[in-house]
mmCIF file of C-alpha atoms in Angstrom:
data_model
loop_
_atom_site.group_PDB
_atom_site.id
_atom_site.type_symbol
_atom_site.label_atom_id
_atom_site.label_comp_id
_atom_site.label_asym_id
_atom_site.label_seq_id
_atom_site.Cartn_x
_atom_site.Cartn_y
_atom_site.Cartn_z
ATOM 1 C CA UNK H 1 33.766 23.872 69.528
ATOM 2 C CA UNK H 2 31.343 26.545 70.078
ATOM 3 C CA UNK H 3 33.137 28.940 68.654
ATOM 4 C CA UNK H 4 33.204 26.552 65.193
ATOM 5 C CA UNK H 5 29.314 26.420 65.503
ATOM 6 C CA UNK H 6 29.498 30.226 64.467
ATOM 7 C CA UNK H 7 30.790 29.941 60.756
ATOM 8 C CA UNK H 8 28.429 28.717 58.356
ATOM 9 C CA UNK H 9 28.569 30.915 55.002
ATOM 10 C CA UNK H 10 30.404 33.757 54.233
ATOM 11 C CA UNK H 11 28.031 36.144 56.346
ATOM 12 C CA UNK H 12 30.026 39.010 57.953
ATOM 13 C CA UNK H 13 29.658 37.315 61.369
ATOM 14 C CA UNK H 14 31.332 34.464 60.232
ATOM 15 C CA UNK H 15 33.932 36.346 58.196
ATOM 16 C CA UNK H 16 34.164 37.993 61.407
ATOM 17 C CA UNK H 17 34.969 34.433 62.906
ATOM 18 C CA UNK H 18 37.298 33.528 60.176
ATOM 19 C CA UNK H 19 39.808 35.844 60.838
ATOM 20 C CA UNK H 20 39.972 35.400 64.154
ATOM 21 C CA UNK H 21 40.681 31.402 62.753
ATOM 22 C CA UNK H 22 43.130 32.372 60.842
ATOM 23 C CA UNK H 23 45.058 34.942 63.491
ATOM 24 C CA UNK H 24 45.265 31.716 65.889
ATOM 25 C CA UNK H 25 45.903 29.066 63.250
ATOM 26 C CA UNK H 26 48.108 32.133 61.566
ATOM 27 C CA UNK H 27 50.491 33.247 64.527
ATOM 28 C CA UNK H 28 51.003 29.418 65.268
ATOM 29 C CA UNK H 29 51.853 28.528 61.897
ATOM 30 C CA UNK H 30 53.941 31.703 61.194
ATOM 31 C CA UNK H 31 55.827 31.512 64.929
ATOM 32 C CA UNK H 32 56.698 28.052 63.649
ATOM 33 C CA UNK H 33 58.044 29.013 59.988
ATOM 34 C CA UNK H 34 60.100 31.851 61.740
ATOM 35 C CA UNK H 35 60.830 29.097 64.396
ATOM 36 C CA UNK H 36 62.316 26.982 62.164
ATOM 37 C CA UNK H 37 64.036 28.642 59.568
ATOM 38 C CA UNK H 38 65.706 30.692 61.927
ATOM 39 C CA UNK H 39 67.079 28.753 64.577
ATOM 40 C CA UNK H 40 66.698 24.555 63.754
ATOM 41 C CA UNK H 41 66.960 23.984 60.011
ATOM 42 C CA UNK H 42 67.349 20.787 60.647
ATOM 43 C CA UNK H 43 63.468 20.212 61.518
ATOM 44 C CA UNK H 44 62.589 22.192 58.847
ATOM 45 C CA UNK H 45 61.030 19.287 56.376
ATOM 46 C CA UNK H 46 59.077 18.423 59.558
ATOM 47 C CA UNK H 47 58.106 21.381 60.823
ATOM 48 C CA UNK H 48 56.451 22.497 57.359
ATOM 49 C CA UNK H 49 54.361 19.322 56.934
ATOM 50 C CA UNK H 50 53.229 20.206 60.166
ATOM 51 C CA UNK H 51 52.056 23.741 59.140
ATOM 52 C CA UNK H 52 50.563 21.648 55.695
ATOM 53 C CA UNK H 53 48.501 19.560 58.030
ATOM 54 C CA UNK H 54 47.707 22.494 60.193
ATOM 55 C CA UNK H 55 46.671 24.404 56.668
ATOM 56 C CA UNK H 56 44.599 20.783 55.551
ATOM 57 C CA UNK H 57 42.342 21.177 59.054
ATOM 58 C CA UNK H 58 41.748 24.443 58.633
ATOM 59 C CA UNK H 59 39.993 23.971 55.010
ATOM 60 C CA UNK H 60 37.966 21.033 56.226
ATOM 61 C CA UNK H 61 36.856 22.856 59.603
ATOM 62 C CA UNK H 62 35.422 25.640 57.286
ATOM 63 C CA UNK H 63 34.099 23.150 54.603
ATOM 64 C CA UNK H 64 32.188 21.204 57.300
ATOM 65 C CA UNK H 65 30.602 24.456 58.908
ATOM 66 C CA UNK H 66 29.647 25.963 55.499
ATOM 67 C CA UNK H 67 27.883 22.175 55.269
ATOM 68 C CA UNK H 68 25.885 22.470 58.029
ATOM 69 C CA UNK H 69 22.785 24.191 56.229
ATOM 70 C CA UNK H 70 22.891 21.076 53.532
ATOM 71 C CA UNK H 71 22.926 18.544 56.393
ATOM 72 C CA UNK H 72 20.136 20.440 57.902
ATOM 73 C CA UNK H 73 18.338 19.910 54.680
ATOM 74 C CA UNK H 74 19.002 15.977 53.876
ATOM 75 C CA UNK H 75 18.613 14.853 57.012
ATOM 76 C CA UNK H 76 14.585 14.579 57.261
ATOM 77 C CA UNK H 77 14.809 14.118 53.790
ATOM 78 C CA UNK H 78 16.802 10.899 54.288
ATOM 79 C CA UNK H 79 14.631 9.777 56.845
ATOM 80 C CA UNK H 80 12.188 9.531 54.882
ATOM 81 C CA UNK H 81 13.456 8.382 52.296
ATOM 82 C CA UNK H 82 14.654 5.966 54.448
ATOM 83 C CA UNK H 83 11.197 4.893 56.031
ATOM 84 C CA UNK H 84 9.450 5.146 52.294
ATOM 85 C CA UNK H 85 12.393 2.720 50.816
ATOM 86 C CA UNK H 86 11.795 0.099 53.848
ATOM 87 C CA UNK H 87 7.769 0.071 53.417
ATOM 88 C CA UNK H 88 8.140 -0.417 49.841
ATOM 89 C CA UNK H 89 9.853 -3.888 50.414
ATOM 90 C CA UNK H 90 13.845 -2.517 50.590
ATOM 91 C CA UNK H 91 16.171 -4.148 52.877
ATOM 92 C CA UNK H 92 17.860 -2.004 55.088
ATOM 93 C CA UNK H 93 21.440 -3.139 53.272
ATOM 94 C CA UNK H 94 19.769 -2.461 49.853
ATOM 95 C CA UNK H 95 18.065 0.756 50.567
ATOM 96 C CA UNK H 96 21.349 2.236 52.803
ATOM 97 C CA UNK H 97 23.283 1.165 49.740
ATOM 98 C CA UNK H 98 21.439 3.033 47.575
ATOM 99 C CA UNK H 99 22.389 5.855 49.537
ATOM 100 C CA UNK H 100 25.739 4.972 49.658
ATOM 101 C CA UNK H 101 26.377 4.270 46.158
ATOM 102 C CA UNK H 102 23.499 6.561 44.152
ATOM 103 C CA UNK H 103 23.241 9.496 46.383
ATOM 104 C CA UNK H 104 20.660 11.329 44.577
ATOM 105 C CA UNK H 105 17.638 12.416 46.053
ATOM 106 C CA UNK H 106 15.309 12.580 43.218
ATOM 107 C CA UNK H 107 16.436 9.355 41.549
ATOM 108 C CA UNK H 108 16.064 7.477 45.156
ATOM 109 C CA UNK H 109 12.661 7.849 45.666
ATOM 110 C CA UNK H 110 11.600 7.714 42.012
ATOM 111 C CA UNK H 111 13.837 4.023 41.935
ATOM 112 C CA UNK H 112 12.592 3.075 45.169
ATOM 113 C CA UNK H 113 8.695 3.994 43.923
ATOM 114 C CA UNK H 114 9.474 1.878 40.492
ATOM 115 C CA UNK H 115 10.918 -1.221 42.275
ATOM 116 C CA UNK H 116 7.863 -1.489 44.693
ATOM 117 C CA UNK H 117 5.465 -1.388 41.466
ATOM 118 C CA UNK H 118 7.611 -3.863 40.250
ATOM 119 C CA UNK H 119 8.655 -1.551 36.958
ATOM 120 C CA UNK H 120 11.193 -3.258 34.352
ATOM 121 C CA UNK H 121 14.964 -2.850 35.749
ATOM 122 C CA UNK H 122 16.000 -1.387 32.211
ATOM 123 C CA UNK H 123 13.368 1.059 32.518
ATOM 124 C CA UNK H 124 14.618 2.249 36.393
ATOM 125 C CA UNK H 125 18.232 2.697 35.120
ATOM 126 C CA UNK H 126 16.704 4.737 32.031
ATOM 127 C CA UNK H 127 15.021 6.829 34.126
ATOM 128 C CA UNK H 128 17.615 7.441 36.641
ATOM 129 C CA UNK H 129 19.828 8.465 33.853
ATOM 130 C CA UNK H 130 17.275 10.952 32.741
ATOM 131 C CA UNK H 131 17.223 12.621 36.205
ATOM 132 C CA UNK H 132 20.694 12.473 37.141
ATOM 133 C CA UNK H 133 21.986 13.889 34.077
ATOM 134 C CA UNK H 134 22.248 17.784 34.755
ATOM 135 C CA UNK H 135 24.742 16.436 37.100
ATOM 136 C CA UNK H 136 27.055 16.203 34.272
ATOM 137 C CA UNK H 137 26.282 19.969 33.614
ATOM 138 C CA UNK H 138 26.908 21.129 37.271
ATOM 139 C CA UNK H 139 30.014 18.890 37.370
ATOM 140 C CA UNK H 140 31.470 20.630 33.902
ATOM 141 C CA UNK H 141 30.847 24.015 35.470
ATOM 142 C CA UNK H 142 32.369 22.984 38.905
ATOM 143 C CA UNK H 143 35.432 21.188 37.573
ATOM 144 C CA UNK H 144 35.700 24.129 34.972
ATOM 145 C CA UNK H 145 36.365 26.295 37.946
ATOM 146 C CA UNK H 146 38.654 23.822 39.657
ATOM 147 C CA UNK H 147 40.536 22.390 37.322
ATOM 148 C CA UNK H 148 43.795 23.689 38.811
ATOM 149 C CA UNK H 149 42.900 21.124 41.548
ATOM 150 C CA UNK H 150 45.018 17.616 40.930
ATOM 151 C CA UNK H 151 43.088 15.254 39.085
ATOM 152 C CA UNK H 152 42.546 12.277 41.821
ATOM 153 C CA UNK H 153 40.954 15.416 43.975
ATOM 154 C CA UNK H 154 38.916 16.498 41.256
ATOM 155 C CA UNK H 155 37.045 12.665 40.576
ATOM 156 C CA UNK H 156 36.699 12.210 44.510
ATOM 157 C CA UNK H 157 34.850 15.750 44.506
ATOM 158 C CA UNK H 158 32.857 14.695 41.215
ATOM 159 C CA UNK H 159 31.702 11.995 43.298
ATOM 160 C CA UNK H 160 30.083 13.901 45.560
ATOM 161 C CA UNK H 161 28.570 16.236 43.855
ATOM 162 C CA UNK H 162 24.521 16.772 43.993
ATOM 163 C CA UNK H 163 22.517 20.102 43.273
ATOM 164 C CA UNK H 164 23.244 21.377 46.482
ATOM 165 C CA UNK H 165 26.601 20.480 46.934
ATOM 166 C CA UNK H 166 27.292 22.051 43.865
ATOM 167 C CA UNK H 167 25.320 24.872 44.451
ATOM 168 C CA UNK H 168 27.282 25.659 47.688
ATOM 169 C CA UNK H 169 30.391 25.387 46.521
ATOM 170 C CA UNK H 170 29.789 27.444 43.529
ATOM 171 C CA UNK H 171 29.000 30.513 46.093
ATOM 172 C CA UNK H 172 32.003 29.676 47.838
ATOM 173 C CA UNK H 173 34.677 30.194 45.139
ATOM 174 C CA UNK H 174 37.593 31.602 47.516
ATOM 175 C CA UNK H 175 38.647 28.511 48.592
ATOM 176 C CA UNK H 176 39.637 27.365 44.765
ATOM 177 C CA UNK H 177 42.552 29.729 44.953
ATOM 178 C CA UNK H 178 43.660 29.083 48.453
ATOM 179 C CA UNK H 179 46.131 26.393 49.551
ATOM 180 C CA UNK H 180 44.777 22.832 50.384
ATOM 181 C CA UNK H 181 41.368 24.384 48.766
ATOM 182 C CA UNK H 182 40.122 20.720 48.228
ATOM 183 C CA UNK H 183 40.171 19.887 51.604
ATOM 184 C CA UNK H 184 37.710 22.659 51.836
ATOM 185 C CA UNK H 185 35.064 21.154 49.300
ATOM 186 C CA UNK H 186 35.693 17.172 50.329
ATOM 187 C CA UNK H 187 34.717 18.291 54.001
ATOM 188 C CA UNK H 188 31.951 20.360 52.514
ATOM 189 C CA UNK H 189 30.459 17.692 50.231
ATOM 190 C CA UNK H 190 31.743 14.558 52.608
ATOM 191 C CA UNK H 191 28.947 16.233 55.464
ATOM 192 C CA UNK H 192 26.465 16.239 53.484
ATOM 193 C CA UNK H 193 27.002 12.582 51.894
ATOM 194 C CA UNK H 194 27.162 11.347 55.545
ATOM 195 C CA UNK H 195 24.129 13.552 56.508
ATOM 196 C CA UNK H 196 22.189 11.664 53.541
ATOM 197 C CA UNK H 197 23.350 8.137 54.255
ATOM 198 C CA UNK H 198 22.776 8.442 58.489
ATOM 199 C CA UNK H 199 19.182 9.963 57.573
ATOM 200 C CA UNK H 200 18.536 6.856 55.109
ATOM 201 C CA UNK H 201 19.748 4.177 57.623
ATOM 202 C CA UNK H 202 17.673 5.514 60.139
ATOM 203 C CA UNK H 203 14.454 5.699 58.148
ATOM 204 C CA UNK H 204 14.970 2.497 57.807
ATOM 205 C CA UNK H 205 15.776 0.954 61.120
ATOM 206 C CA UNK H 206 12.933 2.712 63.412
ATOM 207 C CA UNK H 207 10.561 3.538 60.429
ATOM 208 C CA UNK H 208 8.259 6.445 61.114
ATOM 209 C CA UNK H 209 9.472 8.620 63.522
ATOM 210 C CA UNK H 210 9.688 12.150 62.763
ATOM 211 C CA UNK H 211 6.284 13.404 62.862
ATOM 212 C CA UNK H 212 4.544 14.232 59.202
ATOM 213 C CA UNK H 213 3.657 17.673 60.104
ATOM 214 C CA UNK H 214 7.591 18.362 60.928
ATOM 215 C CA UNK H 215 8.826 16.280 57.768
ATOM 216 C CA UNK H 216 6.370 18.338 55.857
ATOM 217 C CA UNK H 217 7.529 21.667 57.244
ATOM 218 C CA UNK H 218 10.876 20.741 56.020
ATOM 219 C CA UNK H 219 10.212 19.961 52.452
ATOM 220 C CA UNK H 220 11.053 23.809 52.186
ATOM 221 C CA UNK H 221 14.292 23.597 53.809
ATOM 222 C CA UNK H 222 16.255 22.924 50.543
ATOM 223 C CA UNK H 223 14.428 25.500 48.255
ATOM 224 C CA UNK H 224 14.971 28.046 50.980
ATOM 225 C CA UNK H 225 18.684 27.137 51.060
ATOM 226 C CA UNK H 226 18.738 28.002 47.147
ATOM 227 C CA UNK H 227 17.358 31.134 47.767
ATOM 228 C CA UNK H 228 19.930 32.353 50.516
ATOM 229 C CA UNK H 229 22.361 31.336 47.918
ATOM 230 C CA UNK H 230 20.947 33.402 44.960
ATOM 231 C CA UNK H 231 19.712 36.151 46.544
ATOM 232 C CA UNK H 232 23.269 38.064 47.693
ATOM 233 C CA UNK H 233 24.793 36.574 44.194
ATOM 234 C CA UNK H 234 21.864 39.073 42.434
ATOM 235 C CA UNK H 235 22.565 41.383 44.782
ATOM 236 C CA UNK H 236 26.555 41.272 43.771
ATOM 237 C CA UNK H 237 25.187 41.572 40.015
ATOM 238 C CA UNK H 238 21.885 41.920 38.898
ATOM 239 C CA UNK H 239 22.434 39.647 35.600
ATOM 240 C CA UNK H 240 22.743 36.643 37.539
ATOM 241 C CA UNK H 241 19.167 37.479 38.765
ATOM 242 C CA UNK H 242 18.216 37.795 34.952
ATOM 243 C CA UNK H 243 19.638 34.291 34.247
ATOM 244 C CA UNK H 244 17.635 32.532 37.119
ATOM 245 C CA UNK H 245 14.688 34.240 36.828
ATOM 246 C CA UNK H 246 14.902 33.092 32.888
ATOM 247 C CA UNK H 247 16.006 29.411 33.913
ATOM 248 C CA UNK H 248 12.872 29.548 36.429
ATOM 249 C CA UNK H 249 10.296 30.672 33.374
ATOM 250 C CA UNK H 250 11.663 28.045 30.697
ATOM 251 C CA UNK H 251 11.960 25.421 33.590
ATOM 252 C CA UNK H 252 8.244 26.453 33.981
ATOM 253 C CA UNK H 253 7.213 25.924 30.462
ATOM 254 C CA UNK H 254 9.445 22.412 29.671
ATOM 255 C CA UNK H 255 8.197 20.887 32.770
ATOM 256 C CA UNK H 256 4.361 21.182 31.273
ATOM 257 C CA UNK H 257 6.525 19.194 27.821
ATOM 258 C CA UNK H 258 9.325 17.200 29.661
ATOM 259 C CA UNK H 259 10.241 14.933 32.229
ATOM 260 C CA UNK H 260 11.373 17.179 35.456
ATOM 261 C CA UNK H 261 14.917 15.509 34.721
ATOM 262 C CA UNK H 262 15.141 16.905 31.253
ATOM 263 C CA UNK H 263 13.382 19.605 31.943
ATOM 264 C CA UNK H 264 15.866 21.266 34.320
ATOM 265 C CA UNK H 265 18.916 20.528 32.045
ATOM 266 C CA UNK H 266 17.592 22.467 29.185
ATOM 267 C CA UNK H 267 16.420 24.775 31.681
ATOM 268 C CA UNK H 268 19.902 25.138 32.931
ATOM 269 C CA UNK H 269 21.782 24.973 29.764
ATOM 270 C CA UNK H 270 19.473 27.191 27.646
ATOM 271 C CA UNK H 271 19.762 29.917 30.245
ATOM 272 C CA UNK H 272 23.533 29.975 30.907
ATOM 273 C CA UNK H 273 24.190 29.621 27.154
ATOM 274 C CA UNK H 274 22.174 33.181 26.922
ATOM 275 C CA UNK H 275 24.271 34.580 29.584
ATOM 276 C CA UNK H 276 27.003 34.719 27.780
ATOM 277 C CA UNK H 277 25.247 37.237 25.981
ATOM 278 C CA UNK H 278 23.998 39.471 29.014
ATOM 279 C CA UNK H 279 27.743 38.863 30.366
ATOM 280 C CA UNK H 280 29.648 40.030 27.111
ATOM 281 C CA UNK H 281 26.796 43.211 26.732
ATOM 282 C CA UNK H 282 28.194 44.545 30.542
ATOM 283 C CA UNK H 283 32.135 43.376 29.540
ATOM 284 C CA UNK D 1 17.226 -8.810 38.534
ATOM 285 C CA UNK D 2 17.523 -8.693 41.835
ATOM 286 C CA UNK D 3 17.091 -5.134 43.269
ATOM 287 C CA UNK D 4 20.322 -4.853 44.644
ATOM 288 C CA UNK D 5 21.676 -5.190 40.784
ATOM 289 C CA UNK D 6 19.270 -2.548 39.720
ATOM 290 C CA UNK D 7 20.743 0.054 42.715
ATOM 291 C CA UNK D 8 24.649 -0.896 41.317
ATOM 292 C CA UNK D 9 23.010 0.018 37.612
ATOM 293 C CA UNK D 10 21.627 2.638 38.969
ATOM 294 C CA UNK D 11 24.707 4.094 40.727
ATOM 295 C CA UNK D 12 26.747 3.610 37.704
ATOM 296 C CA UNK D 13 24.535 5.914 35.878
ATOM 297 C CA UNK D 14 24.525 8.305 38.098
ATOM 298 C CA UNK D 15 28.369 8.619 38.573
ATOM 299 C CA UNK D 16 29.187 8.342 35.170
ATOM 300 C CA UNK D 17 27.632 12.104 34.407
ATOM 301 C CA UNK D 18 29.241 13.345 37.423
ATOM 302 C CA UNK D 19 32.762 11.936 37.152
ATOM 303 C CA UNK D 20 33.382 12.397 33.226
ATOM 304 C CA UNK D 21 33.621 16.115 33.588
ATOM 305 C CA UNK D 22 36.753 15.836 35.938
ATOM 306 C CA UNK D 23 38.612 14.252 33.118
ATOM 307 C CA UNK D 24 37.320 16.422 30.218
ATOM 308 C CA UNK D 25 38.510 19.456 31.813
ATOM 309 C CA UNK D 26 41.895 17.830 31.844
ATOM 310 C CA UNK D 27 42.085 17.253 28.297
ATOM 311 C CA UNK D 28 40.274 19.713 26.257
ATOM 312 C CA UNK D 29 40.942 23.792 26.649
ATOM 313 C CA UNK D 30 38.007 25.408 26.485
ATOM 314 C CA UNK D 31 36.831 28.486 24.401
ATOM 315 C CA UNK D 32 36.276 31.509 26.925
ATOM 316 C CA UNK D 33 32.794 31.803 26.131
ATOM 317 C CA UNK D 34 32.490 28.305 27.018
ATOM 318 C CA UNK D 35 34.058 29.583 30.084
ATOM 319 C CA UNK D 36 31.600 32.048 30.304
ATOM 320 C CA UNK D 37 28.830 29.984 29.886
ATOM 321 C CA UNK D 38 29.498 27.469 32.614
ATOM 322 C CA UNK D 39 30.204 29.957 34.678
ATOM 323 C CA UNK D 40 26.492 30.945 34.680
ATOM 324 C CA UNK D 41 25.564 27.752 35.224
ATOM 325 C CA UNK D 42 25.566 27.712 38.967
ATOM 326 C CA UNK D 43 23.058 30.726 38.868
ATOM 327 C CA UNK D 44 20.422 28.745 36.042
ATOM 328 C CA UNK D 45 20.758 26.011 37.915
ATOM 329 C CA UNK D 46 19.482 27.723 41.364
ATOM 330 C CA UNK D 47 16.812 29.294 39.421
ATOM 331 C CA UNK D 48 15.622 25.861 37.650
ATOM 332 C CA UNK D 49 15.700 24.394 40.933
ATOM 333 C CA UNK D 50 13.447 26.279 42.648
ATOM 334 C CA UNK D 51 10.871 26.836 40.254
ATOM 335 C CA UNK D 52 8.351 25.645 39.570
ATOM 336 C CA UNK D 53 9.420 22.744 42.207
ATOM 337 C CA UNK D 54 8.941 25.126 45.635
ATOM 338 C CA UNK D 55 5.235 25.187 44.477
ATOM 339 C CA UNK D 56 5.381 21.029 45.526
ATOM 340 C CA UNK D 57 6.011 21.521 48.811
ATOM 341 C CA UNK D 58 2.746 20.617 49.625
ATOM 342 C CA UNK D 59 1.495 19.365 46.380
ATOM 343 C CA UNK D 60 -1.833 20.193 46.602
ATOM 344 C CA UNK D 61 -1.454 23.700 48.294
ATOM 345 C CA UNK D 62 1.308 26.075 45.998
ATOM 346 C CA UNK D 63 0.861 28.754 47.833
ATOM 347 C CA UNK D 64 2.280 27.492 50.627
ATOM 348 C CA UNK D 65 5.528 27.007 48.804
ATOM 349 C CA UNK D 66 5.293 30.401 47.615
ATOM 350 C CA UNK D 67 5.042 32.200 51.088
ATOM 351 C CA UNK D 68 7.439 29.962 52.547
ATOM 352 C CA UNK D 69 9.965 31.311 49.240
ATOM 353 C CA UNK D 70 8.998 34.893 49.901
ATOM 354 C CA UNK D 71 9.501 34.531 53.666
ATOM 355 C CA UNK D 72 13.446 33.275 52.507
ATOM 356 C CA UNK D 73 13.742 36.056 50.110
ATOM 357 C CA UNK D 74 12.469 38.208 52.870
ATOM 358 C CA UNK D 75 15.089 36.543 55.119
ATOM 359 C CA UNK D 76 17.807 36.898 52.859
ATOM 360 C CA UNK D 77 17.810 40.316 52.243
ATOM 361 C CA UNK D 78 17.810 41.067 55.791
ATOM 362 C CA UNK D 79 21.265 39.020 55.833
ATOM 363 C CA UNK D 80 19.702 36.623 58.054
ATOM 364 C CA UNK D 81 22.185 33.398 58.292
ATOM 365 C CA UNK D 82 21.710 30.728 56.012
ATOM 366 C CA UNK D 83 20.864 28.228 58.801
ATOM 367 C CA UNK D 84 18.246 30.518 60.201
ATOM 368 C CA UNK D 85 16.818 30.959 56.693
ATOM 369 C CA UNK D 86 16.340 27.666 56.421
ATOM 370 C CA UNK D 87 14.810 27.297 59.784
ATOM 371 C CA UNK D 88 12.393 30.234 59.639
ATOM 372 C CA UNK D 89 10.750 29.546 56.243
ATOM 373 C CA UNK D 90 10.617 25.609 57.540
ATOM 374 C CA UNK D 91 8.572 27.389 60.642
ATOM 375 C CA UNK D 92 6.813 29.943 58.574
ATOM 376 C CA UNK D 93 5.170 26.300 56.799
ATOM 377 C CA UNK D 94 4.959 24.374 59.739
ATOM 378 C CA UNK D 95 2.404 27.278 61.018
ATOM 379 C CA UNK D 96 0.434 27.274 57.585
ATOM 380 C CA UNK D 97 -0.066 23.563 57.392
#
């Protein structure tokens, strides 16, 4: 267990750590194959499901450490979400259900705000569709890249998929090509869903508890996460650098025209779309 | 309607967005620069996300977002783990509040 507390991201320490995952997992797997093919066929069928299972583990042990920093970041961010939801009038069933079954920060605490004001129901869903709708952006790039995942895996991950989720997994790409990859992502996006939804209940069962000054200090916790995941992708290749620094300038100037929810999807799309350009000008 | 109607409304909107692209990928082959182009999504995305929203951190102060993002970038160069990223520009806040 300590020793899982080490890998988080693919830093060299933890690539480090991997391997040294992999050797155990890898010699006990392997010593089993050999095993097993050479002496009792007869287990064989057995034996491999056991090394499938053994393979399964592995991707959700690495998808749940590579979590951690997410977690980190939703928890106060729950709480208070939780505490906000149960002074504006929320049940704790309804406002733990809408973390269960919404799961979107943004969109939570925008709902939550409209309900207590007592806002028109047809104008709550309108606006929640506004925000929530770059999801169907991240998703298409996401399921783009693992659409050689089977299909049923590929809707459970869609599920849970949020900016940071997404933005994770995106700068963790190796595990689309590995065996059992999905395991790796479900764990990864599963931690952070459960993160979200304990945060929420417990907002709302002991209200205010976490001290302003320390839920305040942790507003930045997410924004610094999405830096530590740009800032080696720039350094791998400077155009990605280009194409954020773009999407933060028109982000910048729709946000002064557009909703924030609109805004960032044609922030998003309009600088992708001209990456294709920057991309094809180095190909 | 009652709110817990609104929050299954609301989910439903939500997932629908999300879950559609799982299918579509399924049953339409995509151009390559379409590849292309959602491949650079991830990296427009990070970029829309933080700004100009790290200036709300404290919503009346925005240069306390913008330390706190320099302190990460700082951070991050240095190959500083994720977690402790996280932690020190969280502290580096705390200290300016």
């Amino acid at each position: 267990m300590a020793a899982t507390a080490l890998v988080f991201t693919n830093t060299q320490a933890s690539l480090n750590f991997m391997n040294l995952v992999k050797f155990d997992d890898g010699i006990f797997v392997m010593s089993y194959n050999f095993f097993d093919h050479k002496k009792i066929g007869g287990y064989r069928e057995k034996i491999d499901r056991g090394g499938v299972a053994m393979q399964a583990k592995l991707q959700i042990k690495k998808g749940l450490a590579v979590g951690i920093p997410i977690m980190l970041g939703y928890f106060p961010i729950a709480v208070t979400y939780g505490v906000i939801a149960q002074q504006a009038g929320l049940s704790l069933l309804e406002l733990t259900s809408m973390s269960v079954l919404v799961y979107a920060g943004a969109a939570q605490f925008m709902g939550t705000n409209m309900l207590a004001i007592g806002a028109g129901s047809i104008e709550i869903i309108l606006a929640t569709f506004v925000l929530n709708f770059r999801h169907f952006v991240l998703s298409l790039s996401f399921m783009h890249r693992a659409r050689a995942f089977p299909l049923r895996w590929k809707a459970l991950l869609a599920m849970g998929l949020t900016d940071e989720s997404f933005s994770v997994a995106s700068t963790q790409p190796k595990a689309l090509q590995e065996d059992k990859g999905y395991y790796f992502y479900i764990a990864l996006f599963t931690g952070a869903y459960l993160s979200w939804i304990t945060g929420s209940f417990l907002g709302g069962i002991v209200g205010d508890i976490m001290p302003s000054s320390i839920s305040q200090s942790l507003g930045i916790a997410l924004y610094a996460m999405f830096i530590a995941l740009l800032v080696p992708a720039i350094k791998s290749n400077v155009r990605y650098g280009l194409i954020a620094c773009l999407a933060m300038l028109l982000n910048y100037g729709f946000s002064k025209i557009w909703q924030e929810g609109w805004s960032i999807v044609l922030a998003t799309v309009t600088a992708s779309f001209l990456g294709i350009f920057l991309i094809r000008r180095e190909d | 309607m009652s709110p817990i109607f609104v929050i299954i409304l609301m989910a439903v909107v939500t997932i629908g967005p999300r879950i559609i692209p799982a299918f579509i990928v399924d049953l339409i082959k995509f151009p390559n620069w379409v590849g292309r182009w959602l491949e650079a999504v991830p990296y427009a995305a990070l970029g829309a996300l933080i700004f100009p929203g790290i200036l709300n951190v404290l919503p009346d102060r925005p240069l306390v977002g913008l330390i706190g993002g320099i302190v990460a970038i700082v951070l991050s160069l240095l190959r500083v783990h994720t977690v402790l990223i996280v932690l020190g520009a969280s502290a580096v806040v705390y200290f300016m509040l």
